[in-house]
Amino acid sequence: MGSLPLNTFNPLDPAEFSDESHAVIDFIADYYRTVENHPVRSQVKPGYLSKLLPKQAPLFSEPIDTILEDIRHDILPGLTHWQSPNFYAYFQANASTAGFLGEMLCSGLNVVGFNWISSPAATELENIVMDWMAKLLKLPPCFLFSGGQGGGGVLHGSTCEAVVCTLVAARDRTLRKIGHDAISKLVVYASDQTHSTVQKAVRIVGIPPANFRIIPTSAASGYSLTAHSLRAAMEADVAKGLLPVYICATVGTTAVGAVDPIRDLGEVSNEFGAWYHVDAAYAGSATICPEFRHYFDGVELADSISMNPHKWFLTNMDCCCLWVKKPSALVDSLSTNPEYLRNKASEANEVVDYKDWQIALSRRFRAIKLWVVIRRYGVINLVEHIRSDVAMAKQFEKMVSMDKRFEVVVPRKFSLVCFRLKPRFEGDDALSINQRLLDMVNSSGRAFMTHAKVDGMFVLRFAVGTTLTEMRHVEMTWKFIQAKATDILLEDV
Ligand code: PLP
């Protein structure tokens, strides 16, 4: 075991930085070459790691090769391999060479651009890249810095942060008019398909949990929230003396990939004066393709919209784009101006200080990552990336519908297919056979899928889209699912 004498300790020695970074990059490249050989979902038991690692931190330095060897032996078996081509669970977290290079630049330069003066290029590049992204998604000018209407965008780490910040802005916009004591009158609306982030945000910002309305959806509307049911819920609350403050619509819901009618919900929301947020965390990336853009029709009625390049846009974790029509609403709620941050540019109101558009003060230079991704791949390749995943999902959906034992439960819109083994007889809820099928596939290590519950049905989710997935992986996984289904159905005969 090696050790460095204290008098040579230089944690940022450029030569050592170069040598050891190369060792890590070689390690990761080797990981990508062999990732397919690992069980996709980790098969370890809880607590496995404390049996392998020392109880105490080392007193002396250890060489990087030793650390990498331990990662290979002890850490990799405890990972669920999100970059495996056979990962079909949750939603994909796309890694890419450009995303990694951008992340390296972000991490290597390690600037903390909380206000403009703390790193002017970090702020200005973020302004530019947010406008680039907005144009790729064909968002209306009201969300762009260059749109001349006061709008603009910011990079957060996650949709959860974006939702908390916009809900805080919505809360304060209303409470400034009616008094802060009236917080118990505010009501937030979402559907039973909306991501749980909204429920969490309601708790965080102090709106009573009882004032969070989860409006049911059904198969008839493709599990999207209808304007009619939103209006009914809002009218009932207003009749009780309550105040609709925030509604979250979704393009590409987590469970089944449903799309809410953005224009219809926006009209209702605007009528009631509520803040209208559109969450396109997963499917927003698809709207760079003209054939998916119509799902955003009416987005000009929204106050804010967010999507995650760290899901389906080849941008390594973490990266969430949030655009706001009136960023001043965020600033009014989130700005603080301690003496130690005062500077001429901020005081002259000439610059964006992103610390006032987010929760934390410190912030990462995420813009450089997204900028490298867009430049390195170009729009043509990014569009192709989305289309090829959608084509594979389409093919998977076709294969499922050709096997009479299965059914596609929700018509596919993007790259997520929701399916199940059909009930075998009258009154069979098919729950146990589908649960068993999922367990068998996941515990085999050959592929990893997750499930959802819709209308009381246990549904298998097959989310196509890791960067390394090819049609051969989808075909092999489908054959494997079919074979396991045969085993289960035979067991029950
Ligand atoms: N919204 C939707 C529709 C999602 O699918 C997800 C994650 O899957 C989220 C929000 C949460 O995103 P984040 O992890 O960036 O907070």
Coordinates of C-alpha atoms and ligand atoms in Angstrom, one line a residue:
M1 CA 0.0 0.0 0.0
G2 CA 1.5 3.4 -1.0
S3 CA 1.6 6.6 1.0
L4 CA 2.6 10.2 0.2
P5 CA 4.9 12.0 2.6
L6 CA 3.1 15.1 3.9
N7 CA 5.7 17.5 2.5
T8 CA 4.9 16.4 -1.1
F9 CA 1.1 16.7 -0.7
N10 CA -0.3 18.6 -3.7
P11 CA -3.9 17.7 -4.4
L12 CA -3.9 19.6 -7.7
D13 CA -0.6 18.7 -9.2
P14 CA -1.2 18.9 -13.0
A15 CA 1.0 16.0 -13.9
E16 CA -0.6 13.7 -11.3
F17 CA -4.0 15.1 -12.4
S18 CA -3.3 14.1 -16.0
D19 CA -2.0 10.6 -15.1
E20 CA -4.7 9.7 -12.7
S21 CA -7.6 11.1 -14.8
H22 CA -6.4 8.9 -17.7
A23 CA -6.5 5.9 -15.4
V24 CA -10.0 6.7 -14.4
I25 CA -11.1 7.3 -18.0
D26 CA -9.6 4.0 -19.1
F27 CA -11.5 2.4 -16.2
I28 CA -14.8 3.9 -17.3
A29 CA -14.1 3.0 -21.0
D30 CA -13.5 -0.6 -20.0
Y31 CA -16.7 -0.4 -17.9
Y32 CA -18.7 0.7 -21.0
R33 CA -17.1 -2.1 -23.1
T34 CA -18.2 -4.7 -20.6
V35 CA -21.3 -3.2 -19.0
E36 CA -23.5 -5.7 -20.8
N37 CA -21.9 -8.6 -18.8
H38 CA -23.1 -7.3 -15.4
P39 CA -26.4 -8.2 -13.9
V40 CA -28.5 -5.2 -14.9
R41 CA -30.2 -4.8 -11.5
S42 CA -27.8 -5.3 -8.7
Q43 CA -28.3 -8.7 -7.0
V44 CA -26.6 -7.8 -3.6
K45 CA -28.3 -8.0 -0.3
P46 CA -28.8 -4.9 2.0
G47 CA -25.7 -4.2 4.1
Y48 CA -23.3 -6.1 1.7
L49 CA -20.8 -3.3 1.5
S50 CA -20.0 -2.7 5.1
K51 CA -18.8 -6.4 5.2
L52 CA -16.3 -5.6 2.5
L53 CA -14.9 -2.2 3.4
P54 CA -12.7 -1.1 6.4
K55 CA -14.6 0.4 9.3
Q56 CA -12.3 3.4 9.4
A57 CA -11.0 6.0 6.9
P58 CA -7.3 5.4 5.9
L59 CA -4.7 7.5 7.7
F60 CA -2.3 7.6 4.7
S61 CA -2.9 8.1 1.1
E62 CA -3.7 5.1 -1.2
P63 CA -2.8 4.8 -4.9
I64 CA -5.6 5.4 -7.5
D65 CA -5.0 1.9 -8.9
T66 CA -5.8 0.3 -5.6
I67 CA -9.0 2.4 -5.3
L68 CA -10.1 1.5 -8.8
E69 CA -9.5 -2.2 -8.1
D70 CA -11.7 -1.9 -5.0
I71 CA -14.4 -0.2 -7.1
R72 CA -14.2 -3.1 -9.6
H73 CA -14.5 -5.7 -6.9
D74 CA -16.7 -4.1 -4.2
I75 CA -18.7 -1.3 -5.8
L76 CA -19.6 -2.5 -9.3
P77 CA -21.5 -5.6 -8.0
G78 CA -23.6 -3.2 -5.9
L79 CA -24.5 -1.0 -8.8
T80 CA -27.7 -1.2 -10.9
H81 CA -26.3 -0.6 -14.3
W82 CA -28.2 2.3 -15.7
Q83 CA -25.9 2.4 -18.8
S84 CA -26.5 -1.3 -19.6
P85 CA -28.2 -1.7 -23.0
N86 CA -30.7 -4.0 -21.2
F87 CA -31.8 -1.4 -18.7
Y88 CA -35.5 -0.6 -19.4
A89 CA -36.6 0.5 -15.9
Y90 CA -37.8 3.9 -14.7
F91 CA -36.6 6.3 -17.3
Q92 CA -33.2 6.3 -19.0
A93 CA -30.3 8.4 -17.6
N94 CA -28.4 8.9 -20.9
A95 CA -24.7 9.1 -20.6
S96 CA -22.7 10.0 -23.6
T97 CA -19.1 10.9 -24.5
A98 CA -20.0 14.6 -25.0
G99 CA -22.0 14.6 -21.8
F100 CA -19.1 13.1 -19.9
L101 CA -16.6 15.6 -21.5
G102 CA -19.0 18.5 -20.5
E103 CA -19.3 17.1 -17.0
M104 CA -15.4 16.9 -16.8
L105 CA -15.2 20.5 -17.9
C106 CA -17.8 21.5 -15.3
S107 CA -16.1 19.6 -12.6
G108 CA -12.5 20.4 -13.7
L109 CA -13.0 24.2 -14.0
N110 CA -15.1 24.0 -10.8
V111 CA -16.4 27.5 -10.8
V112 CA -19.3 28.5 -8.5
G113 CA -21.3 31.0 -10.6
F114 CA -23.9 32.1 -8.1
N115 CA -24.0 35.6 -9.4
W116 CA -22.7 37.1 -12.7
I117 CA -19.5 38.5 -11.2
S118 CA -18.5 35.2 -9.6
S119 CA -18.0 33.8 -13.2
P120 CA -19.5 35.9 -16.0
A121 CA -19.1 33.3 -18.6
A122 CA -20.9 30.7 -16.5
T123 CA -24.0 32.9 -16.4
E124 CA -23.8 34.2 -19.9
L125 CA -23.3 30.7 -21.4
E126 CA -26.3 29.5 -19.4
N127 CA -28.4 32.4 -20.8
I128 CA -27.3 31.4 -24.3
V129 CA -27.7 27.7 -24.0
M130 CA -31.1 28.0 -22.4
D131 CA -32.2 30.1 -25.5
W132 CA -30.7 27.4 -27.8
M133 CA -32.6 24.7 -26.0
A134 CA -35.8 26.7 -26.0
K135 CA -35.4 27.2 -29.8
L136 CA -34.8 23.5 -30.3
L137 CA -38.1 22.8 -28.4
K138 CA -39.7 25.6 -30.4
L139 CA -40.9 27.3 -27.2
P140 CA -42.6 30.7 -27.8
P141 CA -40.5 33.8 -27.4
C142 CA -42.0 34.6 -24.0
F143 CA -39.7 32.0 -22.5
L144 CA -36.5 33.2 -24.2
F145 CA -34.0 35.9 -23.0
S146 CA -33.8 37.0 -26.6
G147 CA -37.6 37.0 -26.8
G148 CA -37.8 40.6 -25.6
Q149 CA -40.7 39.9 -23.2
G150 CA -38.7 39.4 -20.0
G151 CA -38.6 35.6 -20.0
G152 CA -35.7 33.3 -19.6
G153 CA -34.3 29.9 -18.5
V154 CA -32.1 28.4 -15.8
L155 CA -30.5 25.1 -15.2
H156 CA -31.4 23.2 -12.0
G157 CA -30.2 19.8 -10.9
S158 CA -33.7 18.2 -11.0
T159 CA -37.3 18.7 -11.8
C160 CA -38.0 18.5 -8.0
E161 CA -36.0 21.7 -7.5
A162 CA -37.7 23.4 -10.5
V163 CA -41.2 22.5 -9.1
V164 CA -40.4 23.8 -5.6
C165 CA -39.0 27.1 -6.9
T166 CA -42.0 27.7 -9.2
L167 CA -44.5 26.7 -6.5
V168 CA -42.8 29.2 -4.1
A169 CA -43.1 31.9 -6.7
A170 CA -46.7 31.1 -7.3
R171 CA -47.4 31.0 -3.5
D172 CA -45.9 34.4 -2.9
R173 CA -47.4 36.0 -6.0
T174 CA -50.8 35.2 -4.5
L175 CA -50.0 35.8 -0.8
R176 CA -48.6 39.2 -1.5
K177 CA -52.1 40.1 -2.6
I178 CA -54.1 38.4 0.1
G179 CA -51.7 38.3 3.0
H180 CA -49.4 35.7 4.3
D181 CA -51.8 34.3 6.8
A182 CA -54.0 33.1 4.0
I183 CA -51.7 30.2 3.1
S184 CA -54.2 27.7 4.2
K185 CA -56.5 28.9 1.4
L186 CA -54.1 28.0 -1.4
V187 CA -54.9 24.9 -3.5
V188 CA -52.5 23.0 -5.8
Y189 CA -53.8 20.7 -8.6
A190 CA -52.3 17.7 -10.3
S191 CA -53.6 14.4 -11.7
D192 CA -53.2 10.9 -10.3
Q193 CA -50.5 10.5 -13.0
T194 CA -48.4 13.6 -12.0
H195 CA -45.0 12.9 -10.6
S196 CA -44.8 12.8 -6.8
T197 CA -42.5 15.7 -6.9
V198 CA -45.5 18.1 -6.8
Q199 CA -46.8 16.5 -3.6
K200 CA -43.4 16.9 -2.0
A201 CA -43.2 20.5 -3.1
V202 CA -46.6 21.3 -1.6
R203 CA -45.3 20.0 1.8
I204 CA -42.0 21.9 1.5
V205 CA -43.6 25.3 0.7
G206 CA -46.1 25.0 3.6
I207 CA -49.3 24.6 1.7
P208 CA -51.6 22.3 3.8
P209 CA -51.3 18.7 2.4
A210 CA -55.1 18.6 2.5
N211 CA -55.1 21.3 -0.2
F212 CA -53.3 19.1 -2.7
R213 CA -55.9 17.9 -5.2
I214 CA -55.1 14.7 -7.0
I215 CA -57.6 14.6 -9.9
P216 CA -58.4 11.1 -11.2
T217 CA -57.7 10.2 -14.9
S218 CA -59.0 7.2 -16.8
A219 CA -58.4 5.0 -19.8
A220 CA -61.0 7.0 -21.7
S221 CA -58.7 10.1 -21.8
G222 CA -55.5 8.0 -22.2
Y223 CA -54.8 8.8 -18.6
S224 CA -54.5 12.5 -19.3
L225 CA -56.1 15.2 -17.1
T226 CA -59.1 16.7 -18.7
A227 CA -59.9 20.4 -18.6
H228 CA -63.4 19.5 -17.6
S229 CA -62.3 17.7 -14.4
L230 CA -59.8 20.4 -13.6
R231 CA -62.4 23.1 -13.9
A232 CA -64.9 21.1 -11.7
A233 CA -62.2 20.7 -9.0
M234 CA -61.3 24.4 -9.1
E235 CA -64.9 25.6 -9.1
A236 CA -65.7 23.4 -6.1
D237 CA -62.7 24.9 -4.2
V238 CA -63.6 28.5 -5.1
A239 CA -67.1 27.8 -3.9
K240 CA -65.6 26.8 -0.5
G241 CA -63.6 30.1 -0.4
L242 CA -60.3 28.5 -1.4
L243 CA -57.9 29.8 -4.0
P244 CA -56.4 27.8 -6.9
V245 CA -52.7 28.7 -6.9
Y246 CA -50.8 26.2 -9.0
I247 CA -51.5 23.5 -11.5
C248 CA -49.0 21.0 -12.9
A249 CA -49.6 19.4 -16.3
T250 CA -47.3 16.7 -17.7
V251 CA -46.1 15.9 -21.1
G252 CA -45.0 12.2 -20.8
T253 CA -46.1 11.0 -17.3
T254 CA -43.8 8.7 -15.4
A255 CA -46.1 5.7 -15.1
V256 CA -47.4 5.4 -18.6
G257 CA -46.1 8.3 -20.7
A258 CA -49.5 10.1 -21.0
V259 CA -49.8 13.6 -22.2
D260 CA -52.1 16.2 -20.7
P261 CA -53.9 18.6 -23.1
I262 CA -51.6 21.6 -22.6
R263 CA -53.8 24.3 -24.2
D264 CA -57.1 23.2 -22.6
L265 CA -55.6 23.0 -19.1
G266 CA -53.8 26.3 -19.7
E267 CA -57.1 28.1 -20.6
V268 CA -58.7 26.8 -17.3
S269 CA -55.7 27.7 -15.3
N270 CA -55.4 31.2 -16.7
E271 CA -59.1 31.8 -16.1
F272 CA -58.6 31.0 -12.4
G273 CA -55.4 33.0 -12.2
A274 CA -53.4 30.0 -11.1
W275 CA -49.7 29.5 -11.9
Y276 CA -49.5 26.9 -14.8
H277 CA -46.4 24.7 -14.9
V278 CA -45.7 22.1 -17.6
D279 CA -43.5 19.2 -16.5
A280 CA -41.9 17.5 -19.5
A281 CA -39.0 15.9 -17.6
Y282 CA -38.8 12.8 -19.8
A283 CA -40.6 13.5 -23.0
G284 CA -39.6 17.1 -23.4
S285 CA -36.5 15.9 -25.3
A286 CA -38.7 14.3 -28.0
T287 CA -40.2 17.7 -28.9
I288 CA -37.0 18.6 -30.8
C289 CA -38.5 16.3 -33.5
P290 CA -41.2 18.0 -35.4
E291 CA -43.5 15.0 -35.2
F292 CA -43.7 15.4 -31.4
R293 CA -43.8 19.2 -31.1
H294 CA -47.6 19.3 -31.2
Y295 CA -47.7 17.9 -27.7
F296 CA -46.6 21.4 -26.6
D297 CA -49.3 23.3 -28.4
G298 CA -50.7 25.9 -26.1
V299 CA -47.5 26.1 -24.0
E300 CA -47.5 29.9 -24.4
L301 CA -50.3 29.8 -21.7
A302 CA -47.9 28.3 -19.2
D303 CA -46.0 30.3 -16.6
S304 CA -43.2 27.8 -16.5
I305 CA -42.0 24.7 -18.2
S306 CA -39.3 22.2 -17.3
M307 CA -37.5 19.2 -18.9
N308 CA -34.5 17.0 -18.0
P309 CA -31.7 16.7 -20.5
H310 CA -30.2 14.2 -18.0
K311 CA -32.9 11.7 -19.0
W312 CA -33.2 11.5 -22.8
F313 CA -30.9 14.2 -24.2
L314 CA -27.4 12.5 -23.9
T315 CA -26.5 14.8 -21.0
N316 CA -24.9 13.1 -18.0
M317 CA -26.5 13.7 -14.6
D318 CA -27.5 16.2 -13.5
C319 CA -29.3 18.8 -15.7
C320 CA -32.9 20.2 -15.7
C321 CA -34.0 23.1 -17.9
L322 CA -36.5 25.4 -16.4
W323 CA -38.0 28.3 -18.4
V324 CA -40.1 31.0 -16.8
K325 CA -42.2 33.6 -18.4
K326 CA -41.6 36.1 -15.6
P327 CA -38.3 35.2 -13.9
S328 CA -39.0 38.3 -11.7
A329 CA -41.5 36.1 -9.9
L330 CA -38.7 33.7 -8.9
V331 CA -36.4 36.5 -7.9
D332 CA -39.1 38.2 -5.8
S333 CA -39.3 35.0 -3.7
L334 CA -35.8 33.6 -3.8
S335 CA -33.5 36.7 -3.8
T336 CA -31.3 37.6 -0.9
N337 CA -28.6 40.3 -1.0
P338 CA -26.1 39.9 1.8
E339 CA -23.3 42.5 1.9
Y340 CA -20.6 40.0 1.0
L341 CA -22.2 39.3 -2.4
R342 CA -22.8 43.0 -3.3
N343 CA -21.2 44.2 -6.6
K344 CA -21.7 46.9 -9.2
A345 CA -23.1 44.7 -12.0
S346 CA -25.8 43.3 -9.8
E347 CA -26.7 46.6 -8.4
A348 CA -26.9 48.2 -11.8
N349 CA -29.4 45.5 -12.7
E350 CA -27.4 44.7 -15.8
V351 CA -27.0 41.0 -15.3
V352 CA -28.7 37.7 -14.3
D353 CA -27.8 36.5 -10.8
Y354 CA -28.9 32.8 -10.9
K355 CA -28.6 32.4 -7.2
D356 CA -32.0 34.2 -7.1
W357 CA -33.6 31.6 -9.5
Q358 CA -32.9 28.5 -7.4
I359 CA -32.8 27.2 -3.8
A360 CA -29.0 26.9 -3.2
L361 CA -26.5 29.7 -3.4
S362 CA -23.7 27.7 -4.9
R363 CA -24.2 26.2 -8.3
R364 CA -22.5 24.0 -10.8
F365 CA -21.4 25.2 -14.3
R366 CA -24.0 22.8 -16.0
A367 CA -24.3 25.1 -19.0
I368 CA -20.9 24.0 -20.3
K369 CA -22.1 20.4 -20.3
L370 CA -25.3 21.0 -22.2
W371 CA -23.4 23.3 -24.6
V372 CA -20.8 20.6 -25.3
V373 CA -23.5 18.0 -25.9
I374 CA -25.4 20.2 -28.4
R375 CA -22.3 21.3 -30.2
R376 CA -20.6 17.9 -30.3
Y377 CA -23.7 16.1 -31.7
G378 CA -25.6 18.8 -33.5
V379 CA -29.3 18.8 -33.8
I380 CA -29.3 16.2 -36.6
N381 CA -27.8 13.5 -34.3
L382 CA -29.9 14.5 -31.3
V383 CA -33.1 14.1 -33.4
E384 CA -31.8 10.8 -34.7
H385 CA -31.1 9.6 -31.2
I386 CA -34.7 10.2 -30.2
R387 CA -36.2 8.7 -33.3
S388 CA -34.2 5.5 -33.1
D389 CA -35.3 4.9 -29.5
V390 CA -38.9 5.6 -30.5
A391 CA -38.5 3.2 -33.5
M392 CA -37.2 0.4 -31.1
A393 CA -40.1 1.0 -28.7
K394 CA -42.5 0.8 -31.6
Q395 CA -41.0 -2.5 -32.7
F396 CA -41.3 -3.8 -29.1
E397 CA -44.9 -2.8 -28.9
K398 CA -45.6 -4.6 -32.2
M399 CA -43.9 -7.8 -30.9
V400 CA -46.0 -7.6 -27.7
S401 CA -49.2 -7.2 -29.6
M402 CA -48.4 -10.2 -31.8
D403 CA -48.2 -12.5 -28.8
K404 CA -51.8 -13.3 -27.8
R405 CA -50.9 -14.0 -24.2
F406 CA -50.0 -10.3 -23.7
E407 CA -51.7 -7.0 -24.2
V408 CA -50.4 -3.4 -24.6
V409 CA -52.2 -1.6 -21.8
V410 CA -51.7 2.1 -22.8
P411 CA -51.1 3.2 -26.4
R412 CA -47.4 4.2 -26.7
K413 CA -46.6 7.9 -27.4
F414 CA -42.8 8.0 -27.0
S415 CA -40.3 5.3 -26.1
L416 CA -42.2 3.7 -23.1
V417 CA -44.3 0.6 -23.6
C418 CA -46.8 -0.5 -20.9
F419 CA -47.9 -4.1 -21.2
R420 CA -48.9 -7.1 -19.2
L421 CA -49.9 -10.8 -19.4
K422 CA -53.6 -10.9 -20.0
P423 CA -56.0 -12.3 -17.3
R424 CA -56.3 -16.0 -18.0
F425 CA -59.9 -16.5 -17.0
E426 CA -62.9 -14.4 -15.9
G427 CA -62.1 -12.6 -12.7
D428 CA -58.3 -13.1 -12.9
D429 CA -56.7 -9.8 -12.0
A430 CA -53.4 -11.0 -13.6
L431 CA -51.6 -9.3 -10.7
S432 CA -49.6 -12.3 -9.5
I433 CA -48.5 -13.6 -12.9
N434 CA -47.3 -10.2 -13.9
Q435 CA -45.5 -9.7 -10.6
R436 CA -43.9 -13.1 -10.9
L437 CA -42.8 -12.3 -14.5
L438 CA -41.2 -9.0 -13.4
D439 CA -39.4 -10.7 -10.5
M440 CA -38.1 -13.5 -12.8
V441 CA -36.8 -11.0 -15.4
N442 CA -35.2 -8.7 -12.9
S443 CA -33.6 -11.4 -10.6
S444 CA -32.1 -13.0 -13.7
G445 CA -29.9 -10.0 -14.2
R446 CA -30.5 -10.2 -18.0
A447 CA -32.7 -7.1 -18.1
F448 CA -34.3 -4.7 -15.7
M449 CA -37.9 -3.3 -16.0
T450 CA -40.1 -1.6 -13.4
H451 CA -43.9 -1.5 -13.0
A452 CA -46.8 0.9 -12.6
K453 CA -50.3 0.6 -11.4
V454 CA -53.0 2.0 -13.6
D455 CA -56.7 1.6 -13.0
G456 CA -55.8 -1.1 -10.4
M457 CA -53.8 -3.0 -13.0
F458 CA -50.3 -4.1 -12.4
V459 CA -48.5 -3.0 -15.6
L460 CA -44.9 -3.8 -16.8
R461 CA -43.0 -0.7 -18.0
F462 CA -40.5 -1.1 -20.8
A463 CA -38.7 2.2 -21.2
V464 CA -36.4 2.1 -24.2
G465 CA -33.6 4.6 -24.4
T466 CA -30.3 3.9 -22.8
T467 CA -27.5 5.2 -25.0
L468 CA -26.1 1.7 -25.7
T469 CA -29.4 -0.1 -26.5
E470 CA -29.7 -1.5 -30.0
M471 CA -32.6 -3.4 -31.6
R472 CA -30.8 -6.8 -31.0
H473 CA -31.0 -6.1 -27.2
V474 CA -34.7 -5.3 -27.4
E475 CA -35.3 -8.5 -29.4
M476 CA -33.3 -10.7 -27.1
T477 CA -35.0 -9.2 -24.0
W478 CA -38.4 -9.8 -25.6
K479 CA -37.6 -13.4 -26.3
F480 CA -36.4 -13.8 -22.7
I481 CA -39.6 -12.2 -21.4
Q482 CA -41.7 -14.6 -23.6
A483 CA -39.7 -17.6 -22.3
K484 CA -40.3 -16.6 -18.7
A485 CA -44.0 -16.0 -19.4
T486 CA -44.2 -19.6 -20.7
D487 CA -42.6 -21.0 -17.6
I488 CA -45.1 -19.1 -15.4
L489 CA -48.1 -20.1 -17.4
L490 CA -47.0 -23.7 -17.4
E491 CA -46.4 -23.7 -13.6
D492 CA -50.0 -22.7 -13.1
V493 CA -51.5 -25.4 -15.4
Ligands
PLP1 N1 -41.5 14.5 -13.6 C1 -41.6 13.5 -14.4 C2 -42.6 13.4 -15.4 C3 -40.6 12.4 -14.3 O1 -40.7 11.3 -15.0 C4 -39.6 12.5 -13.3 C5 -38.6 11.4 -13.1 O2 -38.7 10.4 -13.6 C6 -39.6 13.7 -12.5 C7 -40.5 14.6 -12.7 C8 -38.6 13.8 -11.4 O3 -37.4 14.3 -12.0 P1 -36.1 14.7 -11.1 O4 -35.5 13.4 -10.7 O5 -35.2 15.4 -12.1 O6 -36.6 15.5 -10.0

